[in-house]
mmCIF file of C-alpha atoms in Angstrom:
data_model
loop_
_atom_site.group_PDB
_atom_site.id
_atom_site.type_symbol
_atom_site.label_atom_id
_atom_site.label_comp_id
_atom_site.label_asym_id
_atom_site.label_seq_id
_atom_site.Cartn_x
_atom_site.Cartn_y
_atom_site.Cartn_z
ATOM 1 C CA UNK A 258 -16.462 11.978 -8.058
ATOM 2 C CA UNK A 259 -13.433 12.262 -9.433
ATOM 3 C CA UNK A 260 -12.174 10.701 -13.089
ATOM 4 C CA UNK A 261 -8.358 11.716 -14.033
ATOM 5 C CA UNK A 262 -8.631 9.630 -17.275
ATOM 6 C CA UNK A 263 -8.269 11.048 -20.901
ATOM 7 C CA UNK A 264 -11.639 12.316 -21.587
ATOM 8 C CA UNK A 265 -11.721 10.558 -25.273
ATOM 9 C CA UNK A 266 -9.488 7.731 -24.370
ATOM 10 C CA UNK A 267 -10.273 6.550 -20.372
ATOM 11 C CA UNK A 268 -7.808 5.622 -18.033
ATOM 12 C CA UNK A 269 -4.219 7.536 -17.792
ATOM 13 C CA UNK A 270 -1.377 5.119 -16.794
ATOM 14 C CA UNK A 271 1.209 7.770 -17.190
ATOM 15 C CA UNK A 272 4.325 8.068 -14.338
ATOM 16 C CA UNK A 273 2.860 11.238 -11.843
ATOM 17 C CA UNK A 274 -0.350 11.555 -13.331
ATOM 18 C CA UNK A 275 -2.033 11.172 -10.540
ATOM 19 C CA UNK A 276 -5.267 12.326 -8.712
ATOM 20 C CA UNK A 277 -3.447 14.683 -6.158
ATOM 21 C CA UNK A 278 -1.062 17.023 -8.524
ATOM 22 C CA UNK A 279 2.496 15.389 -8.204
ATOM 23 C CA UNK A 280 5.353 15.796 -10.886
ATOM 24 C CA UNK A 281 8.763 15.543 -11.370
ATOM 25 C CA UNK A 282 10.656 17.410 -13.749
ATOM 26 C CA UNK A 283 13.426 15.291 -15.769
ATOM 27 C CA UNK A 284 11.639 12.141 -15.017
ATOM 28 C CA UNK A 285 11.438 11.305 -18.499
ATOM 29 C CA UNK A 286 11.428 13.444 -21.558
ATOM 30 C CA UNK A 287 7.882 14.088 -21.675
ATOM 31 C CA UNK A 288 8.339 15.324 -17.771
ATOM 32 C CA UNK A 289 9.504 19.107 -18.696
ATOM 33 C CA UNK A 290 7.013 20.825 -16.179
ATOM 34 C CA UNK A 291 8.713 22.499 -12.918
ATOM 35 C CA UNK A 292 8.625 19.990 -9.760
ATOM 36 C CA UNK A 293 5.761 19.612 -7.830
ATOM 37 C CA UNK A 294 5.043 17.968 -4.790
ATOM 38 C CA UNK A 295 2.035 17.053 -2.897
ATOM 39 C CA UNK A 296 3.265 18.757 -0.021
ATOM 40 C CA UNK A 297 0.518 21.061 -0.658
ATOM 41 C CA UNK A 298 -1.988 18.840 0.855
ATOM 42 C CA UNK A 299 -0.265 19.003 4.369
ATOM 43 C CA UNK A 300 -2.630 18.065 7.168
ATOM 44 C CA UNK A 301 -5.979 18.087 4.567
ATOM 45 C CA UNK A 302 -8.705 15.986 5.447
ATOM 46 C CA UNK A 303 -10.436 14.049 2.233
ATOM 47 C CA UNK A 304 -13.649 12.527 2.508
ATOM 48 C CA UNK A 305 -16.168 11.083 0.716
ATOM 49 C CA UNK A 306 -14.845 10.918 -2.821
ATOM 50 C CA UNK A 307 -14.758 8.126 -5.450
ATOM 51 C CA UNK A 308 -11.615 8.629 -7.433
ATOM 52 C CA UNK A 309 -10.002 6.678 -10.670
ATOM 53 C CA UNK A 310 -8.285 6.844 -13.883
ATOM 54 C CA UNK A 311 -5.153 7.872 -12.854
ATOM 55 C CA UNK A 312 -1.769 6.558 -12.353
ATOM 56 C CA UNK A 313 -2.282 6.678 -8.328
ATOM 57 C CA UNK A 314 -5.748 7.530 -6.731
ATOM 58 C CA UNK A 315 -5.749 9.189 -3.446
ATOM 59 C CA UNK A 316 -1.872 8.965 -3.303
ATOM 60 C CA UNK A 317 0.617 11.310 -2.031
ATOM 61 C CA UNK A 318 4.296 11.965 -3.708
ATOM 62 C CA UNK A 319 6.907 14.347 -1.782
ATOM 63 C CA UNK A 320 9.010 15.569 -3.692
ATOM 64 C CA UNK A 321 10.445 18.115 -1.308
ATOM 65 C CA UNK A 322 14.473 17.271 0.350
ATOM 66 C CA UNK A 323 15.224 17.066 2.878
ATOM 67 C CA UNK A 324 12.283 14.902 3.507
ATOM 68 C CA UNK A 325 9.650 16.901 5.434
ATOM 69 C CA UNK A 326 6.863 16.292 7.898
ATOM 70 C CA UNK A 327 3.607 15.228 6.384
ATOM 71 C CA UNK A 328 0.272 14.004 7.474
ATOM 72 C CA UNK A 329 -3.488 13.771 5.648
ATOM 73 C CA UNK A 330 -6.486 11.961 6.526
ATOM 74 C CA UNK A 331 -8.464 10.070 3.586
ATOM 75 C CA UNK A 332 -11.807 8.565 5.254
ATOM 76 C CA UNK A 333 -15.230 6.874 3.356
ATOM 77 C CA UNK A 334 -13.455 7.074 0.253
ATOM 78 C CA UNK A 335 -13.241 4.777 -2.965
ATOM 79 C CA UNK A 336 -9.493 5.161 -4.660
ATOM 80 C CA UNK A 337 -8.186 3.647 -7.459
ATOM 81 C CA UNK A 338 -4.792 3.626 -9.567
ATOM 82 C CA UNK A 339 -3.083 2.075 -11.681
ATOM 83 C CA UNK A 340 0.157 1.724 -9.660
ATOM 84 C CA UNK A 341 -1.510 2.938 -6.456
ATOM 85 C CA UNK A 342 -5.037 3.095 -4.814
ATOM 86 C CA UNK A 343 -3.234 5.085 -1.807
ATOM 87 C CA UNK A 344 -0.392 5.793 -0.151
ATOM 88 C CA UNK A 345 2.899 8.227 0.642
ATOM 89 C CA UNK A 346 6.139 8.664 -0.432
ATOM 90 C CA UNK A 347 8.613 10.880 0.632
ATOM 91 C CA UNK A 348 7.894 12.128 4.399
ATOM 92 C CA UNK A 349 8.668 11.751 7.621
ATOM 93 C CA UNK A 350 5.933 11.551 10.207
ATOM 94 C CA UNK A 351 4.846 14.155 13.010
ATOM 95 C CA UNK A 352 4.845 12.446 16.446
ATOM 96 C CA UNK A 353 1.298 10.337 17.064
ATOM 97 C CA UNK A 354 -0.009 12.324 13.544
ATOM 98 C CA UNK A 355 0.315 9.774 10.592
ATOM 99 C CA UNK A 356 -1.341 9.765 7.468
ATOM 100 C CA UNK A 357 -4.551 7.817 8.267
ATOM 101 C CA UNK A 358 -6.780 6.016 5.346
ATOM 102 C CA UNK A 359 -10.294 5.253 7.424
ATOM 103 C CA UNK A 360 -12.801 2.997 5.825
ATOM 104 C CA UNK A 361 -11.670 3.300 2.542
ATOM 105 C CA UNK A 362 -11.457 1.091 -0.312
ATOM 106 C CA UNK A 363 -7.757 1.119 -2.028
ATOM 107 C CA UNK A 364 -7.307 -0.768 -5.747
ATOM 108 C CA UNK A 365 -4.823 -1.026 -7.419
ATOM 109 C CA UNK A 366 -5.262 -2.261 -11.301
ATOM 110 C CA UNK A 367 -1.412 -3.272 -12.055
ATOM 111 C CA UNK A 368 1.089 -5.875 -11.207
ATOM 112 C CA UNK A 369 3.853 -4.240 -12.971
ATOM 113 C CA UNK A 370 6.964 -2.297 -10.864
ATOM 114 C CA UNK A 371 6.333 -1.239 -7.365
ATOM 115 C CA UNK A 372 2.722 -1.433 -7.938
ATOM 116 C CA UNK A 373 0.140 -2.222 -4.681
ATOM 117 C CA UNK A 374 -3.635 -1.385 -3.268
ATOM 118 C CA UNK A 375 -1.325 1.102 -0.447
ATOM 119 C CA UNK A 376 2.261 2.032 -0.967
ATOM 120 C CA UNK A 377 4.238 3.325 2.038
ATOM 121 C CA UNK A 378 7.920 5.171 1.742
ATOM 122 C CA UNK A 379 8.944 7.233 4.590
ATOM 123 C CA UNK A 380 12.593 8.573 4.501
ATOM 124 C CA UNK A 381 13.473 8.316 7.956
ATOM 125 C CA UNK A 382 17.103 7.670 7.992
ATOM 126 C CA UNK A 383 16.906 5.231 11.337
ATOM 127 C CA UNK A 384 13.540 3.205 12.700
ATOM 128 C CA UNK A 385 11.066 5.393 14.092
ATOM 129 C CA UNK A 386 8.764 4.919 16.783
ATOM 130 C CA UNK A 387 5.737 6.549 15.576
ATOM 131 C CA UNK A 388 3.585 5.376 12.791
ATOM 132 C CA UNK A 389 4.227 6.822 9.627
ATOM 133 C CA UNK A 390 0.461 5.384 8.005
ATOM 134 C CA UNK A 391 -2.290 3.953 9.408
ATOM 135 C CA UNK A 392 -4.640 1.374 7.358
ATOM 136 C CA UNK A 393 -8.185 1.450 9.589
ATOM 137 C CA UNK A 394 -11.428 -0.416 8.774
ATOM 138 C CA UNK A 395 -10.122 -0.240 4.871
ATOM 139 C CA UNK A 396 -10.079 -3.264 2.291
ATOM 140 C CA UNK A 397 -6.946 -3.228 -0.074
ATOM 141 C CA UNK A 398 -7.254 -4.948 -3.341
ATOM 142 C CA UNK A 399 -4.697 -5.458 -6.251
ATOM 143 C CA UNK A 400 -3.266 -8.243 -8.588
ATOM 144 C CA UNK A 401 0.026 -8.359 -6.795
ATOM 145 C CA UNK A 402 0.579 -6.676 -3.553
ATOM 146 C CA UNK A 403 -2.002 -5.649 -1.191
ATOM 147 C CA UNK A 404 0.581 -3.415 0.723
ATOM 148 C CA UNK A 405 3.951 -2.403 -1.064
ATOM 149 C CA UNK A 406 6.853 -1.167 0.312
ATOM 150 C CA UNK A 407 8.411 1.486 -2.212
ATOM 151 C CA UNK A 408 11.950 0.430 -2.810
ATOM 152 C CA UNK A 409 15.063 1.811 -4.537
ATOM 153 C CA UNK A 410 15.486 4.169 -0.886
ATOM 154 C CA UNK A 411 17.688 3.046 1.756
ATOM 155 C CA UNK A 412 14.840 4.239 4.532
ATOM 156 C CA UNK A 413 13.043 3.353 7.041
ATOM 157 C CA UNK A 414 8.965 2.842 6.914
ATOM 158 C CA UNK A 415 6.676 2.534 10.133
ATOM 159 C CA UNK A 416 2.993 0.809 9.448
ATOM 160 C CA UNK A 417 -0.234 -0.193 11.088
ATOM 161 C CA UNK A 418 -3.157 -1.972 9.717
ATOM 162 C CA UNK A 419 -5.974 -3.063 11.717
ATOM 163 C CA UNK A 420 -9.691 -4.094 10.918
ATOM 164 C CA UNK A 421 -8.855 -4.214 7.481
ATOM 165 C CA UNK A 422 -9.009 -7.129 4.268
ATOM 166 C CA UNK A 423 -5.981 -7.383 1.943
ATOM 167 C CA UNK A 424 -6.860 -8.956 -0.827
ATOM 168 C CA UNK A 425 -4.494 -10.320 -3.806
ATOM 169 C CA UNK A 426 -6.288 -11.657 -7.088
ATOM 170 C CA UNK A 427 -2.730 -13.592 -8.632
ATOM 171 C CA UNK A 428 -3.230 -17.340 -7.159
ATOM 172 C CA UNK A 429 -0.810 -18.394 -10.439
ATOM 173 C CA UNK A 430 0.904 -21.831 -9.987
ATOM 174 C CA UNK A 431 4.743 -21.839 -9.036
ATOM 175 C CA UNK A 432 5.700 -22.572 -12.247
ATOM 176 C CA UNK A 433 3.720 -19.585 -13.432
ATOM 177 C CA UNK A 434 3.787 -15.699 -12.108
ATOM 178 C CA UNK A 435 2.189 -16.259 -8.670
ATOM 179 C CA UNK A 436 1.924 -12.898 -6.540
ATOM 180 C CA UNK A 437 5.122 -11.553 -4.615
ATOM 181 C CA UNK A 438 3.515 -11.134 -1.570
ATOM 182 C CA UNK A 439 0.506 -10.083 -0.247
ATOM 183 C CA UNK A 440 2.787 -7.417 1.792
ATOM 184 C CA UNK A 441 6.202 -7.176 -0.438
ATOM 185 C CA UNK A 442 9.609 -5.523 0.229
ATOM 186 C CA UNK A 443 12.649 -5.136 -1.953
ATOM 187 C CA UNK A 444 16.299 -5.000 -0.382
ATOM 188 C CA UNK A 445 16.336 -1.443 -0.109
ATOM 189 C CA UNK A 446 14.784 0.237 2.701
ATOM 190 C CA UNK A 447 13.016 -1.199 5.542
ATOM 191 C CA UNK A 448 9.053 -1.753 6.952
ATOM 192 C CA UNK A 449 8.144 -2.685 10.062
ATOM 193 C CA UNK A 450 4.467 -3.745 10.260
ATOM 194 C CA UNK A 451 2.168 -4.020 13.312
ATOM 195 C CA UNK A 452 -1.037 -5.841 11.537
ATOM 196 C CA UNK A 453 -3.978 -6.301 14.178
ATOM 197 C CA UNK A 454 -7.099 -8.170 13.414
ATOM 198 C CA UNK A 455 -6.930 -8.663 9.811
ATOM 199 C CA UNK A 456 -8.019 -10.746 6.951
ATOM 200 C CA UNK A 457 -5.758 -11.593 4.133
ATOM 201 C CA UNK A 458 -6.011 -13.270 0.619
ATOM 202 C CA UNK A 459 -3.172 -14.030 -1.641
ATOM 203 C CA UNK A 460 -0.735 -16.786 -2.900
ATOM 204 C CA UNK A 461 1.858 -16.070 0.245
ATOM 205 C CA UNK A 462 2.108 -13.364 2.933
ATOM 206 C CA UNK A 463 5.486 -11.532 2.614
ATOM 207 C CA UNK A 464 7.739 -11.367 -0.846
ATOM 208 C CA UNK A 465 9.371 -9.449 -3.046
ATOM 209 C CA UNK A 466 9.275 -8.495 -6.488
ATOM 210 C CA UNK A 467 13.237 -8.895 -6.668
ATOM 211 C CA UNK A 468 14.604 -12.636 -7.892
ATOM 212 C CA UNK A 469 16.912 -12.801 -5.315
ATOM 213 C CA UNK A 470 14.969 -11.470 -2.604
ATOM 214 C CA UNK A 471 15.007 -15.135 -0.259
ATOM 215 C CA UNK A 472 14.783 -14.549 3.870
ATOM 216 C CA UNK A 473 11.066 -12.572 4.088
ATOM 217 C CA UNK A 474 12.365 -10.812 7.327
ATOM 218 C CA UNK A 475 15.718 -9.446 5.975
ATOM 219 C CA UNK A 476 14.281 -5.695 6.018
ATOM 220 C CA UNK A 477 10.487 -6.199 6.595
ATOM 221 C CA UNK A 478 9.685 -6.854 10.465
ATOM 222 C CA UNK A 479 6.092 -7.306 11.602
ATOM 223 C CA UNK A 480 4.361 -8.331 15.049
ATOM 224 C CA UNK A 481 0.412 -9.581 14.807
ATOM 225 C CA UNK A 482 -2.050 -8.652 17.225
ATOM 226 C CA UNK A 483 -5.554 -9.661 17.790
ATOM 227 C CA UNK A 484 -6.970 -12.375 15.251
ATOM 228 C CA UNK A 485 -5.236 -12.361 11.968
ATOM 229 C CA UNK A 486 -6.471 -15.029 9.306
ATOM 230 C CA UNK A 487 -4.622 -15.472 5.630
ATOM 231 C CA UNK A 488 -5.775 -17.391 3.139
ATOM 232 C CA UNK A 489 -2.815 -18.611 1.130
ATOM 233 C CA UNK A 490 -1.412 -20.816 -2.065
ATOM 234 C CA UNK A 491 -1.369 -24.507 0.255
ATOM 235 C CA UNK A 492 2.603 -24.584 -0.286
ATOM 236 C CA UNK A 493 2.916 -21.619 1.472
ATOM 237 C CA UNK A 494 3.781 -20.690 5.114
ATOM 238 C CA UNK A 495 1.435 -18.616 7.376
ATOM 239 C CA UNK A 496 3.686 -16.788 9.429
ATOM 240 C CA UNK A 497 3.556 -16.929 13.205
ATOM 241 C CA UNK A 498 0.930 -15.281 14.906
ATOM 242 C CA UNK A 499 -1.475 -15.632 11.679
ATOM 243 C CA UNK A 500 -4.030 -18.127 11.610
ATOM 244 C CA UNK A 501 -4.329 -19.936 8.586
ATOM 245 C CA UNK A 502 -8.030 -20.942 6.628
ATOM 246 C CA UNK A 503 -9.021 -24.048 6.106
ATOM 247 C CA UNK A 504 -11.720 -26.546 6.353
ATOM 248 C CA UNK A 505 -11.749 -28.655 8.702
ATOM 249 C CA UNK A 506 -14.032 -32.562 8.826
ATOM 250 C CA UNK A 507 -15.864 -31.287 5.794
ATOM 251 C CA UNK A 508 -16.884 -28.221 7.292
ATOM 252 C CA UNK A 509 -15.978 -24.727 5.982
ATOM 253 C CA UNK A 510 -14.692 -21.895 8.269
ATOM 254 C CA UNK A 511 -16.867 -19.059 7.800
ATOM 255 C CA UNK A 512 -15.210 -15.661 6.290
ATOM 256 C CA UNK A 513 -17.380 -13.115 5.943
ATOM 257 C CA UNK A 514 -15.783 -10.321 3.633
ATOM 258 C CA UNK A 515 -16.120 -6.676 3.976
ATOM 259 C CA UNK A 516 -15.922 -5.316 0.463
#
C-alpha cells in the first residue's frame, strides 16, 4: 500500500506530485527541482499495489525529448489519483509492446482540466498501427471521463480497451455541467480506440471539455467488436456498433458490474 498524500493533511493535489516520480522544472514557480522522467520505469512490472493520495496514481509521465520508446505492465492493482488513475504521456510504443493495465481499478477524483480515470498521450507524429496502451479487464471510474486524450499536442495515440467497465458518475442535466464524455478528446491530437466487449456508463459516450468542439469524430476514430453496451442520458446518441441499455416491456436487462 502506497499513500503519497501529505502525512498530516491527506490527499496531495499538486501538479507532478504522483505515485510514480516525475517533475518538470519551471512548470510553476514552485517547481525548482531538476526535470525527472518516469522513463526510469521502462519495462518494469507493477503488481498487487494499492496507491492513492497523489495527483496521479500509477501514471507514467515521460518528459524526455525526442519522445522515447517506453512500455510498462500494471496488473492487479488499485490506482487512485486526483487527475489520473493511470496512463502514460510523452512516449512512443515499441512494436507489439504497449503499456498494459490488466485487472486493475483506475479512478480519478477530479472533473477539472484533463482529468480521467486513464489518460493516453503518445507522441507519434503520424498514425501508428501498434497499440500505445492496452487496458484489459479493468474498471475505470471518474466524475468526468473514464478515458482522456491528453490534448495540447498535435500527436497521435492508439489505444485498445477490452473486457472492461468504464463508469462516469456525472449525469448532470444539460443546463448544468454534465460530463464531457466517457471517452474525451480535444481539438489537438488524435486518438484511435478499439473497444471490445466493454460496458460503458456516463452522460454521453464521446465528447470534449472544449466548448467549441462539435464533431465527435473530428480527431477521434473508433472500432467496436464483440458486445459493447452503453448506458447514457436519454437525449444522447449511442454510437454505431454499441448496444443501448434500456428497459423493455417492464423487464430490465440485467447488467452485472464487476467493480
